[in-house]
Amino acid sequence: MLKKNDLVTLTVTDLTNEGMGVAKHEGYVLFIPKTAVGDIIEARVVKVLSSHGFAKCEKIITPSETRTETDCPVFSKCGGCLFRHIRYDAELAIKKSWVDEHFHRIGKLDVSCDTIIPSPSENGYRNKAQIPCAEDKDGKPAFGFFAPHSHRIIPCADCKLQPAFYAEITKAVEQWMKEYKISPYNEETHSGILRHLFIRDGRISGEVMVCLVANSKKLPHADVLVKMLLKTNPNITSIVLNVNQKPGNEILGLNCITLYGKSSIRDTLCGISFEISPLSFYQINHDGAEVLYRTAADFAELSEGDVLLDLYCGVGTIGLSMAHKTGKLIGVEVIPAAIENAKENARRNGITNAEFICADAGEAATKLANANMKPDVVIVDPPRKGCGEDVISAMKKLSPKRIVMVSCNSATAARDCARLKEIGYIPTKMRAVDMFPRTGHVECVVCLTRK
Ligand code: SAH
């Protein structure tokens, strides 16, 4: 039996979606962070549990052929990326296997991805960052990332997943904080002012939004900050204060106060122009989202006159990008600001066959089903926790020809598809789309057809 501090030689055979290499020592499973499939390593056992243990890689004896030089100085500490030490093609193969495995093991479903589509870019693809602000060890304001499973800040203004100008904006805010003695928020004492810096940019429009999330209704010296930001980046068209005075992990509060310019920014996705406010969800990989929506459109096979129900629609992006192929589009979303954006987005793009409902997806789907609505196709794009039980049960009565599920969490998607199979929907096609290169996330699209 292994003990803590034992030194063992291991061959890594698998990788979990938390970025843990998996290896066996005399049948006993060990997890070793940030290793690669095929590595032969010397590892120190750090924790022994009854069913499995954890070890730390001390020496790579023979590196995996998938290994590559890591290109980020904080890779070993930051919780953001899992894959900076292996080639992108190897990452894609692992991600496809995760999705397939979830559908086979959790969903007990006989469906696999026909392929995984890579992201058009591996770095700089993020059009949004929410950067935590906290005191560093010298008590100075610092922006950075939380270490994995912790709230310890690792100062780092620069992140390869986001465009380089985000770091310049971050530095400007940090300088303003130091000059005007603006305190970073302290989670433990619930004191201090600045909690997060939220930056978002429109990839086609070039518009940039800077949103300061603060534990106060007023930002001291906001006028100077506005000037400093505009000098740093002339593409900034919106500066917003988001008030979040609640303790806890929720990043944004509900109250947005515009400090400069407009209250939202614009961008174009699949040829449609979208207005996006700070509280609205918007896909973080613009070019990847176009690939994702094209896949969803292929699977939806809409024909003229079809009624399309788009559940969890956000600012309306998926449905509006397909509205020209349908007779009628109904979108449902729970965030009021997003629904306002969606209605405005339809109007501005001259789309007259769309209707948007601000409601819980399950409640709206149940109501529509009880009103005898018969959509031809339903698209669901739920958050990570998956679809509500009432969304699934409403499908029986709505009885669309096809359901297209878009999901950023293949584990809950597999569970939901299994529930849909029970009411007569068979998953016939599945494809993975990598929207989040280098991280442990992957998107999947499933087409379910009525029996
Ligand atoms: N389809 C959109 C948004 C997908 S993200 C896009 O591609 O951009 C999931 C969306 O579901 C978010 O906008 C979130 O606000 C919304 N949401 C979360 N829970 C919901 C619920 N119970 N009912 C309706 N919408 C919900």
Short mmCIF file of N, CA and C and ligand atoms in Angstrom, two decimals, residues 281-283 293 310 312-314 317-318 332-335 359-361 381-383 385, ligand 1:
data_model
loop_
_atom_site.label_atom_id
_atom_site.label_comp_id
_atom_site.label_asym_id
_atom_site.label_seq_id
_atom_site.Cartn_x
_atom_site.Cartn_y
_atom_site.Cartn_z
N PHE A 281 -25.41 37.64 -21.46
CA PHE A 281 -24.46 36.61 -21.89
C PHE A 281 -24.13 36.84 -23.37
N TYR A 282 -22.87 36.70 -23.72
CA TYR A 282 -22.47 36.74 -25.13
C TYR A 282 -21.32 35.77 -25.28
N GLN A 283 -21.37 34.92 -26.32
CA GLN A 283 -20.33 33.91 -26.51
C GLN A 283 -18.95 34.56 -26.47
N TYR A 293 -22.74 28.07 -34.19
CA TYR A 293 -24.10 28.37 -34.67
C TYR A 293 -24.34 27.73 -36.04
N ASP A 310 -36.33 29.00 -29.39
CA ASP A 310 -34.93 29.11 -28.95
C ASP A 310 -34.94 29.35 -27.43
N TYR A 312 -33.30 29.53 -23.64
CA TYR A 312 -32.03 30.04 -23.08
C TYR A 312 -31.33 30.89 -24.17
N CYS A 313 -32.05 31.88 -24.69
CA CYS A 313 -31.60 32.55 -25.92
C CYS A 313 -30.62 33.69 -25.69
N GLY A 314 -30.37 34.11 -24.45
CA GLY A 314 -29.45 35.23 -24.24
C GLY A 314 -29.94 36.47 -24.98
N THR A 317 -28.92 35.58 -30.06
CA THR A 317 -27.96 35.28 -31.13
C THR A 317 -28.28 34.05 -31.98
N ILE A 318 -28.53 32.91 -31.35
CA ILE A 318 -28.72 31.68 -32.15
C ILE A 318 -29.96 31.81 -33.04
N VAL A 332 -36.64 32.59 -25.54
CA VAL A 332 -36.94 32.67 -24.11
C VAL A 332 -35.64 32.82 -23.32
N GLU A 333 -35.64 33.76 -22.39
CA GLU A 333 -34.44 34.04 -21.60
C GLU A 333 -34.87 34.67 -20.28
N VAL A 334 -34.12 34.37 -19.21
CA VAL A 334 -34.56 34.81 -17.87
C VAL A 334 -34.03 36.20 -17.48
N ILE A 335 -32.93 36.65 -18.09
CA ILE A 335 -32.35 37.94 -17.71
C ILE A 335 -33.05 39.09 -18.47
N ALA A 359 -38.62 34.96 -19.27
CA ALA A 359 -39.18 34.00 -18.31
C ALA A 359 -38.19 32.88 -18.09
N ASP A 360 -38.46 32.10 -17.07
CA ASP A 360 -37.72 30.86 -16.87
C ASP A 360 -38.07 29.92 -18.04
N ALA A 361 -37.06 29.26 -18.58
CA ALA A 361 -37.26 28.43 -19.78
C ALA A 361 -38.32 27.36 -19.55
N ASP A 381 -29.99 25.88 -25.26
CA ASP A 381 -28.57 26.21 -25.02
C ASP A 381 -28.43 26.62 -23.55
N PRO A 382 -28.62 25.63 -22.63
CA PRO A 382 -28.70 25.96 -21.21
C PRO A 382 -27.34 26.30 -20.60
N PRO A 383 -27.34 26.89 -19.40
CA PRO A 383 -26.08 27.09 -18.67
C PRO A 383 -25.51 25.74 -18.22
N LYS A 385 -25.44 23.92 -15.67
CA LYS A 385 -26.21 22.92 -14.90
C LYS A 385 -27.22 22.16 -15.76
N1 SAH B 1 -28.01 31.04 -26.58
C1 SAH B 1 -27.30 32.18 -26.08
C2 SAH B 1 -27.07 32.13 -24.56
C3 SAH B 1 -26.55 30.85 -24.00
S1 SAH B 1 -25.97 30.92 -22.33
C4 SAH B 1 -26.01 32.40 -26.82
O1 SAH B 1 -25.54 31.52 -27.55
O2 SAH B 1 -25.46 33.48 -26.72
C5 SAH B 1 -27.34 30.44 -21.39
C6 SAH B 1 -28.37 31.50 -21.19
O3 SAH B 1 -29.41 30.95 -20.39
C7 SAH B 1 -27.89 32.75 -20.46
O4 SAH B 1 -28.22 33.88 -21.21
C8 SAH B 1 -28.65 32.71 -19.12
O5 SAH B 1 -28.99 34.00 -18.65
C9 SAH B 1 -29.90 31.94 -19.51
N2 SAH B 1 -30.60 31.24 -18.42
C10 SAH B 1 -30.07 30.66 -17.31
N3 SAH B 1 -31.02 30.05 -16.59
C11 SAH B 1 -32.20 30.22 -17.26
C12 SAH B 1 -33.55 29.81 -17.03
N4 SAH B 1 -33.87 29.09 -15.94
N5 SAH B 1 -34.47 30.16 -17.92
C13 SAH B 1 -34.15 30.88 -19.03
N6 SAH B 1 -32.90 31.30 -19.30
C14 SAH B 1 -31.93 30.98 -18.44
#
